[in-house]
Short mmCIF file of C-alpha atoms in Angstrom, two decimals:
data_model
loop_
_atom_site.label_atom_id
_atom_site.label_comp_id
_atom_site.label_asym_id
_atom_site.label_seq_id
_atom_site.Cartn_x
_atom_site.Cartn_y
_atom_site.Cartn_z
CA MET A 5 103.35 119.38 86.25
CA ASN A 6 99.75 118.16 86.30
CA PHE A 7 98.36 119.66 89.50
CA ASP A 8 94.99 117.97 89.07
CA THR A 9 96.60 114.53 88.94
CA ILE A 10 98.82 115.25 91.95
CA SER A 11 95.90 116.66 93.90
CA GLU A 12 93.77 113.64 93.06
CA LYS A 13 96.46 111.22 94.24
CA MET A 14 97.14 113.15 97.43
CA GLY A 15 93.41 113.36 98.09
CA ALA A 16 93.18 109.59 97.76
CA VAL A 17 95.92 109.24 100.36
CA ALA A 18 94.23 111.71 102.70
CA ASN A 19 90.89 109.93 102.37
CA ASN A 20 92.43 106.55 103.12
CA ARG A 21 90.20 104.90 105.73
CA TYR A 22 93.12 104.01 108.00
CA LEU A 23 94.64 107.49 108.00
CA THR A 24 91.21 109.03 108.53
CA ALA A 25 90.47 106.68 111.42
CA ILE A 26 93.85 107.45 113.01
CA ARG A 27 93.32 111.20 112.61
CA ASP A 28 89.79 111.13 114.01
CA GLY A 29 90.74 108.66 116.73
CA MET A 30 93.69 110.70 117.96
CA ALA A 31 91.54 113.83 118.00
CA VAL A 32 89.69 112.22 120.92
CA ILE A 33 92.75 112.62 123.14
CA ILE A 34 92.70 116.40 122.75
CA PRO A 35 90.16 117.07 125.55
CA VAL A 36 91.87 114.48 127.75
CA SER A 37 95.22 116.19 127.19
CA ILE A 38 93.74 119.63 127.87
CA ILE A 39 92.12 118.46 131.11
CA GLY A 40 95.37 116.87 132.27
CA SER A 41 97.30 119.99 131.27
CA PHE A 42 94.96 122.11 133.38
CA PHE A 43 96.52 120.50 136.45
CA THR A 44 100.00 121.11 135.03
CA ILE A 45 99.09 124.78 134.73
CA LEU A 46 97.77 124.82 138.30
CA LEU A 47 101.12 123.52 139.52
CA ASN A 48 103.05 126.16 137.58
CA LEU A 49 101.26 129.45 138.15
CA PRO A 50 104.06 132.06 138.33
CA ILE A 51 102.99 133.38 141.73
CA ASP A 52 105.27 132.66 144.68
CA ALA A 53 102.42 132.68 147.22
CA TRP A 54 100.47 130.21 145.09
CA LYS A 55 103.49 127.93 144.69
CA ALA A 56 103.96 127.83 148.45
CA PHE A 57 100.26 127.12 148.97
CA ILE A 58 100.04 124.37 146.35
CA GLN A 59 103.29 122.55 147.21
CA PRO A 60 101.73 120.19 149.83
CA TYR A 61 99.15 119.12 147.25
CA ALA A 62 101.54 118.76 144.30
CA SER A 63 101.67 114.97 144.43
CA MET A 64 97.88 114.70 144.54
CA LEU A 65 97.39 117.19 141.68
CA SER A 66 99.85 115.24 139.54
CA ILE A 67 97.50 112.24 139.39
CA PRO A 68 95.24 113.64 136.61
CA MET A 69 98.41 114.31 134.59
CA TYR A 70 99.30 110.64 134.78
CA TYR A 71 95.80 109.58 133.77
CA SER A 72 95.70 111.87 130.73
CA ILE A 73 98.84 112.08 128.61
CA SER A 74 100.47 109.08 130.29
CA LEU A 75 97.57 106.84 129.19
CA MET A 76 97.26 108.29 125.71
CA ALA A 77 97.83 105.01 123.85
CA VAL A 78 95.11 103.26 125.86
CA TYR A 79 92.57 105.91 124.88
CA CYS A 80 93.73 105.89 121.26
CA VAL A 81 93.24 102.14 120.87
CA PHE A 82 89.58 102.52 121.73
CA SER A 83 88.97 105.70 119.74
CA ILE A 84 90.82 104.62 116.56
CA THR A 85 89.07 101.25 116.62
CA SER A 86 85.69 102.93 117.05
CA SER A 87 86.40 105.33 114.21
CA LEU A 88 87.39 102.55 111.80
CA CYS A 89 84.39 100.46 112.85
CA LYS A 90 82.09 103.25 111.64
CA PHE A 91 83.61 102.93 108.17
CA TYR A 92 82.67 99.22 108.05
CA ASP A 93 79.47 99.56 110.08
CA LEU A 94 80.75 97.21 112.78
CA ASP A 95 79.96 97.30 116.48
CA PRO A 96 82.54 99.73 117.89
CA VAL A 97 82.25 98.75 121.56
CA SER A 98 82.91 95.00 121.39
CA THR A 99 85.62 95.46 118.75
CA SER A 100 87.34 98.20 120.75
CA VAL A 101 87.43 96.00 123.85
CA LEU A 102 89.15 93.27 121.82
CA ALA A 103 91.64 95.79 120.46
CA GLU A 104 92.39 97.00 124.00
CA MET A 105 93.14 93.47 125.16
CA SER A 106 95.38 92.89 122.15
CA PHE A 107 97.23 96.10 122.98
CA PHE A 108 97.78 95.16 126.61
CA ILE A 109 99.12 91.74 125.60
CA LEU A 110 101.51 93.14 123.01
CA ALA A 111 102.69 96.35 124.65
CA ILE A 112 102.55 95.91 128.42
CA VAL A 113 104.77 93.62 130.50
CA PRO A 114 103.36 93.20 134.04
CA ASN A 115 105.76 93.68 136.94
CA VAL A 116 105.38 91.16 139.75
CA LEU A 117 106.57 92.15 143.21
CA SER A 118 106.98 89.22 145.56
CA ALA A 119 107.97 91.39 148.51
CA LYS A 120 107.27 94.89 149.72
CA THR A 121 109.58 97.32 147.91
CA ALA A 122 109.86 101.11 148.24
CA GLY A 123 106.48 101.29 149.92
CA MET A 124 104.77 99.13 147.30
CA GLU A 125 102.83 96.10 148.44
CA PRO A 126 103.46 92.67 146.84
CA GLY A 127 101.37 92.09 143.74
CA THR A 128 101.20 92.55 139.98
CA TYR A 129 101.63 96.05 138.56
CA LEU A 130 101.19 97.39 135.04
CA PRO A 131 103.90 99.94 134.17
CA LEU A 132 102.72 103.15 132.49
CA ALA A 133 105.65 103.43 130.08
CA ASN A 134 104.05 101.99 126.93
CA MET A 135 100.56 103.20 127.80
CA GLY A 136 101.55 106.72 126.82
CA ALA A 137 103.00 108.14 123.61
CA GLN A 138 105.63 105.37 123.45
CA GLY A 139 102.89 102.85 122.74
CA LEU A 140 101.00 104.81 120.07
CA PHE A 141 102.32 102.83 117.11
CA THR A 142 101.28 99.57 118.77
CA ALA A 143 97.91 101.13 119.60
CA ILE A 144 97.37 101.97 115.92
CA LEU A 145 98.41 98.48 114.82
CA CYS A 146 96.12 96.73 117.33
CA ALA A 147 93.18 98.91 116.36
CA ILE A 148 93.52 98.23 112.63
CA PHE A 149 94.30 94.53 113.10
CA SER A 150 91.32 93.94 115.39
CA VAL A 151 88.86 95.72 113.12
CA GLU A 152 90.05 93.86 110.03
CA VAL A 153 89.78 90.47 111.78
CA VAL A 154 86.24 91.25 112.96
CA ARG A 155 85.34 92.52 109.51
CA PHE A 156 86.64 89.30 107.90
CA PHE A 157 84.55 87.12 110.21
CA TYR A 158 81.43 89.17 109.56
CA LYS A 159 82.04 89.15 105.82
CA LYS A 160 82.43 85.35 105.79
CA ASN A 161 79.50 84.98 108.20
CA LEU A 162 81.72 83.16 110.71
CA ILE A 163 80.03 84.58 113.78
CA ILE A 164 77.77 83.24 116.48
CA LYS A 165 74.21 84.47 115.94
CA MET A 166 71.85 84.57 118.87
CA PRO A 167 68.11 83.96 118.46
CA GLU A 168 65.64 86.82 118.25
CA GLY A 169 64.63 88.23 121.57
CA VAL A 170 68.17 88.24 122.95
CA PRO A 171 69.21 91.79 123.95
CA SER A 172 71.25 93.54 121.25
CA ALA A 173 74.27 94.06 123.50
CA VAL A 174 74.40 90.35 124.33
CA GLY A 175 74.05 89.40 120.66
CA LYS A 176 76.90 91.69 119.65
CA SER A 177 79.12 90.28 122.39
CA PHE A 178 78.64 86.73 121.15
CA SER A 179 79.19 87.87 117.55
CA ALA A 180 82.61 89.15 118.62
CA LEU A 181 83.54 85.86 120.30
CA MET A 182 85.01 84.00 117.31
CA PRO A 183 87.06 86.88 115.89
CA GLY A 184 88.04 87.72 119.47
CA VAL A 185 89.62 84.28 119.89
CA ILE A 186 91.77 84.86 116.80
CA ILE A 187 92.79 88.37 117.87
CA ILE A 188 93.82 87.30 121.36
CA VAL A 189 95.53 84.06 120.27
CA VAL A 190 97.57 85.85 117.59
CA SER A 191 98.58 88.54 120.09
CA PHE A 192 99.51 85.91 122.66
CA VAL A 193 101.58 83.87 120.18
CA LEU A 194 103.49 86.94 119.01
CA LYS A 195 104.27 88.05 122.55
CA GLU A 196 104.68 84.88 124.61
CA ILE A 197 105.52 82.11 122.13
CA LEU A 198 107.60 83.98 119.54
CA LYS A 199 108.86 86.44 122.17
CA LEU A 200 108.46 89.41 119.85
CA ASP A 201 108.64 92.91 121.26
CA VAL A 202 106.09 94.36 118.85
CA ASN A 203 106.27 97.82 120.40
CA GLY A 204 110.05 97.81 120.15
CA ILE A 205 109.95 96.58 116.54
CA LEU A 206 107.49 99.29 115.50
CA THR A 207 109.56 101.92 117.27
CA TRP A 208 112.63 100.70 115.37
CA ILE A 209 110.80 100.73 112.01
CA PHE A 210 109.71 104.32 112.52
CA SER A 211 112.96 105.41 114.15
CA PRO A 212 114.15 107.42 111.09
CA ILE A 213 111.01 109.54 111.41
CA GLY A 214 111.75 109.84 115.10
CA TYR A 215 114.51 112.27 114.20
CA PHE A 216 111.80 114.88 113.85
CA GLY A 217 110.94 114.40 117.49
CA HIS A 218 114.38 115.67 118.51
CA ASP A 219 115.04 119.26 119.50
CA THR A 220 116.80 120.12 116.25
CA PHE A 221 116.48 122.82 113.61
CA LEU A 222 115.39 120.39 110.91
CA SER A 223 112.75 118.96 113.26
CA ALA A 224 111.29 122.44 113.48
CA VAL A 225 111.23 123.42 109.81
CA ILE A 226 110.91 120.24 107.71
CA PRO A 227 107.50 119.13 109.09
CA VAL A 228 106.14 122.65 108.59
CA PHE A 229 107.44 122.77 105.03
CA LEU A 230 105.93 119.39 104.12
CA ILE A 231 102.58 119.98 105.85
CA THR A 232 102.04 123.31 104.06
CA ILE A 233 103.04 121.83 100.70
CA ILE A 234 100.40 119.12 101.18
CA TRP A 235 97.84 121.78 102.10
CA LEU A 236 98.43 123.58 98.80
CA PHE A 237 96.96 120.59 97.00
CA GLY A 238 93.77 120.78 99.05
CA VAL A 239 94.72 118.03 101.48
CA HIS A 240 94.63 118.66 105.25
CA GLY A 241 98.32 118.35 106.14
CA MET A 242 97.69 116.99 109.61
CA VAL A 243 95.97 113.91 108.13
CA ILE A 244 99.45 112.78 107.12
CA ALA A 245 101.33 114.23 110.09
CA THR A 246 99.10 112.93 112.88
CA PRO A 247 99.90 109.19 112.71
CA ILE A 248 103.58 109.82 111.96
CA LEU A 249 104.69 112.76 114.09
CA TYR A 250 102.24 112.98 116.98
CA PRO A 251 103.69 109.95 118.81
CA TYR A 252 107.04 111.73 119.02
CA TRP A 253 105.68 115.19 119.81
CA TYR A 254 103.43 113.86 122.56
CA ALA A 255 106.22 111.68 123.95
CA ASN A 256 108.23 114.87 124.44
CA LEU A 257 105.29 116.60 126.11
CA ASN A 258 104.84 113.53 128.31
CA ALA A 259 108.50 113.77 129.34
CA ASN A 260 108.01 117.45 130.20
CA THR A 261 104.95 116.81 132.37
CA ASP A 262 106.72 113.90 134.10
CA ALA A 263 109.68 116.15 134.85
CA ILE A 264 107.39 118.79 136.34
CA ALA A 265 105.51 116.19 138.38
CA HIS A 266 108.83 115.18 139.95
CA GLY A 267 109.88 118.76 140.67
CA GLY A 268 112.18 119.10 137.67
CA ALA A 269 112.31 121.31 134.59
CA PRO A 270 110.89 120.48 131.12
CA VAL A 271 113.44 118.80 128.87
CA HIS A 272 112.01 119.15 125.32
CA PHE A 273 110.64 122.01 123.27
CA MET A 274 109.76 119.97 120.15
CA THR A 275 106.12 119.29 121.00
CA GLU A 276 102.82 119.68 119.17
CA GLN A 277 102.25 122.88 121.17
CA PHE A 278 105.49 124.33 119.76
CA PHE A 279 103.81 124.34 116.35
CA GLN A 280 100.29 125.17 117.53
CA TRP A 281 101.15 128.42 119.28
CA PHE A 282 104.20 129.74 117.50
CA VAL A 283 103.82 128.45 113.92
CA TRP A 284 100.17 127.71 113.10
CA VAL A 285 98.98 131.08 114.40
CA GLY A 286 95.62 131.53 112.72
CA GLY A 287 95.78 128.01 111.30
CA ALA A 288 97.89 126.24 108.69
CA GLY A 289 100.06 128.65 106.74
CA ALA A 290 100.01 131.15 109.63
CA THR A 291 97.11 132.88 107.89
CA LEU A 292 96.09 135.21 110.72
CA SER A 293 98.60 137.65 109.28
CA LEU A 294 97.00 137.40 105.84
CA ALA A 295 93.54 137.97 107.34
CA ILE A 296 94.86 141.12 109.04
CA LEU A 297 96.34 142.40 105.78
CA LEU A 298 93.13 141.70 103.88
CA ALA A 299 90.96 143.37 106.51
CA PHE A 300 92.99 146.55 107.08
CA PHE A 301 95.20 147.13 104.04
CA SER A 302 93.10 146.03 101.06
CA LYS A 303 91.88 148.35 98.35
CA ALA A 304 89.85 145.83 96.37
CA LYS A 305 86.31 145.21 97.63
CA PHE A 306 86.62 141.42 97.49
CA SER A 307 89.89 141.43 99.43
CA LYS A 308 88.50 143.73 102.11
CA THR A 309 85.30 141.68 102.38
CA MET A 310 87.26 138.44 102.73
CA GLY A 311 89.40 140.02 105.44
CA ALA A 312 86.36 141.23 107.38
CA VAL A 313 84.69 137.82 107.15
CA THR A 314 87.73 135.69 108.02
CA ILE A 315 89.66 137.72 110.60
CA ILE A 316 87.53 136.71 113.61
CA PRO A 317 87.72 132.95 112.85
CA ALA A 318 91.47 133.37 112.16
CA ILE A 319 92.01 134.89 115.61
CA PHE A 320 90.67 131.62 116.99
CA ASN A 321 92.82 129.52 114.60
CA ILE A 322 90.03 128.61 112.19
CA ASN A 323 91.21 129.36 108.68
CA GLU A 324 89.16 127.13 106.37
CA PRO A 325 87.02 130.14 105.31
CA LEU A 326 90.19 131.90 104.22
CA ILE A 327 91.89 128.89 102.63
CA PHE A 328 88.87 127.94 100.56
CA GLY A 329 87.42 131.44 100.19
CA ILE A 330 90.36 133.23 98.56
CA PRO A 331 91.24 130.40 97.73
CA ILE A 332 94.82 129.76 98.80
CA ILE A 333 94.88 126.21 97.42
CA MET A 334 96.85 126.19 94.16
CA ASN A 335 96.86 129.98 94.18
CA PRO A 336 100.08 131.33 92.59
CA TYR A 337 99.85 134.55 94.61
CA PHE A 338 99.89 132.90 98.03
CA ALA A 339 101.61 129.51 97.54
CA VAL A 340 105.07 130.88 98.42
CA PRO A 341 104.17 132.80 101.62
CA PHE A 342 101.83 130.02 102.74
CA VAL A 343 104.90 127.77 102.94
CA LEU A 344 107.61 130.33 103.69
CA ALA A 345 105.91 132.27 106.51
CA PRO A 346 105.31 129.37 108.93
CA THR A 347 108.70 127.87 108.05
CA ALA A 348 110.37 131.15 109.04
CA MET A 349 108.28 131.29 112.23
CA ALA A 350 109.40 127.76 113.11
CA ALA A 351 113.04 128.76 112.61
CA VAL A 352 112.68 131.84 114.82
CA THR A 353 110.88 129.85 117.52
CA TYR A 354 113.56 127.17 117.42
CA LEU A 355 116.28 129.77 118.01
CA ALA A 356 114.32 131.46 120.80
CA MET A 357 113.81 128.21 122.68
CA LYS A 358 117.26 126.84 121.91
CA LEU A 359 118.74 129.98 123.47
CA HIS A 360 116.29 129.69 126.42
CA MET A 361 114.74 133.05 125.59
CA VAL A 362 111.27 131.46 125.96
CA ALA A 363 110.12 128.63 128.24
CA TYR A 364 109.40 125.19 126.80
CA THR A 365 105.80 124.11 126.31
CA THR A 366 104.50 121.98 129.16
CA ALA A 367 100.72 121.93 128.74
CA VAL A 368 98.06 121.50 126.07
CA ALA A 369 96.03 124.69 125.76
CA PRO A 370 92.70 124.64 123.84
CA TRP A 371 93.57 125.22 120.18
CA THR A 372 90.80 127.77 119.71
CA LEU A 373 92.45 130.29 122.03
CA PRO A 374 93.98 133.39 120.40
CA GLY A 375 97.65 132.72 119.67
CA PRO A 376 99.39 134.87 122.30
CA ILE A 377 97.08 133.61 125.08
CA GLY A 378 97.55 129.97 124.09
CA ALA A 379 101.33 130.44 123.90
CA TRP A 380 101.35 132.04 127.35
CA MET A 381 99.38 129.18 128.90
CA ALA A 382 101.23 126.35 127.11
CA THR A 383 104.60 127.62 128.35
CA GLY A 384 103.52 127.80 131.98
CA PHE A 385 102.60 131.51 131.83
CA ASP A 386 105.87 132.80 130.39
CA TRP A 387 105.19 136.39 129.28
CA ARG A 388 108.00 136.09 126.76
CA ALA A 389 105.89 133.54 124.85
CA ILE A 390 103.35 136.30 124.19
CA VAL A 391 106.09 138.49 122.76
CA LEU A 392 107.46 135.67 120.60
CA CYS A 393 103.99 134.85 119.25
CA ILE A 394 103.39 138.50 118.31
CA VAL A 395 106.85 138.78 116.73
CA ASN A 396 106.09 135.68 114.66
CA ILE A 397 102.79 137.20 113.48
CA LEU A 398 104.67 140.33 112.39
CA ILE A 399 107.28 138.23 110.57
CA SER A 400 104.48 136.41 108.79
CA MET A 401 102.86 139.71 107.80
CA VAL A 402 106.13 140.95 106.31
CA ILE A 403 106.49 137.76 104.26
CA TYR A 404 102.87 137.85 103.07
CA TRP A 405 102.96 141.61 102.30
CA PRO A 406 104.39 141.70 98.71
CA PHE A 407 102.27 138.74 97.64
CA PHE A 408 99.20 140.27 99.24
CA LYS A 409 99.84 143.58 97.43
CA ALA A 410 100.17 141.83 94.08
CA TYR A 411 96.97 139.87 94.70
CA ASP A 412 95.04 142.93 95.84
CA LYS A 413 96.24 144.95 92.86
CA ASN A 414 95.06 142.23 90.49
CA GLN A 415 91.68 142.03 92.26
CA LEU A 416 91.29 145.79 91.99
CA LYS A 417 92.03 145.61 88.27
CA LEU A 418 89.43 142.86 87.79
CA GLU A 419 86.81 144.86 89.69
CA LYS A 420 87.43 147.94 87.52
CA VAL A 421 86.99 145.82 84.39
CA ASP A 422 83.69 144.49 85.74
CA ASP A 423 82.50 148.05 86.47
#
């Protein structure tokens, strides 16, 4: 097996401008999700007196939840478009506005009420359904399509140019006019003339992948296995996972927050936070455990130094210093535990949640929190999540242990030779 060739090909995939734009664009929703989840946490503090106090305001406090995760696709259209525009050096604002309009045409069907119903006044309403995670695939398509149309018009010089002296913002707006006509007309024809449900079609195309959004054992372990394998070749695994799996994981989180907003219980445990707080503890490969072993159980100077340098970042889920410092990439000593440890942690977490031993995740906690704290917050302050997170770290340490010992022994031998 030629690892250099495989690594080169996987690197080319990871550096693909579309995948990079999607990854960077979807990263923008993280603070929005965290802010919205803050209100979810407020509504679920495990204190009876607080619950009684907050109950009259529950409906009001649910509003930020709706405007965060429930509008995820709307935010992603703008952010993915802006990210891809930077690659081509196009105006991100005017292009993103066009992409947003294309998205609304293709994904949203207005509801018209002709009479007062259930307290709602007559008028036209835009349903939230496809504005959230359910519309992410359409959001990605509209972003890429809009940027490529604008790029084509600029490349062929088919734009309206304003004379010098016209404000830059005005000039850019008129430059977007011609490609904007094409983007909107194409979107309109697809939706209203050809009667195509683009969002439904995309959901159907990706439906086999949607299996990994279900609360199943394979949904817990297969993504972890594949993401860590990709990492071993020096490619950030989430570059591949983000555009494929996030729509399903966030759809489940959206369903959980909706259930809570309506006084119900969360219905899914297969969310991005499932992996963040119980699998990727310390970062990809669950490397906090390796940092602990290096820092406290090493005999070789290099191993001990690497542990001392990387353990603090690892506590806050930053493991690039460890991955590239050891390095773990293509390292025969750590390839097996790097894949096996998080896969085992995913299996244990699946069983714990399947058996209702730990609460489901219902909020997005900042990813830089130490694992047990983030797990506690993401599950609505379930103390058992802290225990599960710590148990998973210990499981990971056990799996890493024999490989760590072999590595440390070899390092010690090399240092003696150098002396």
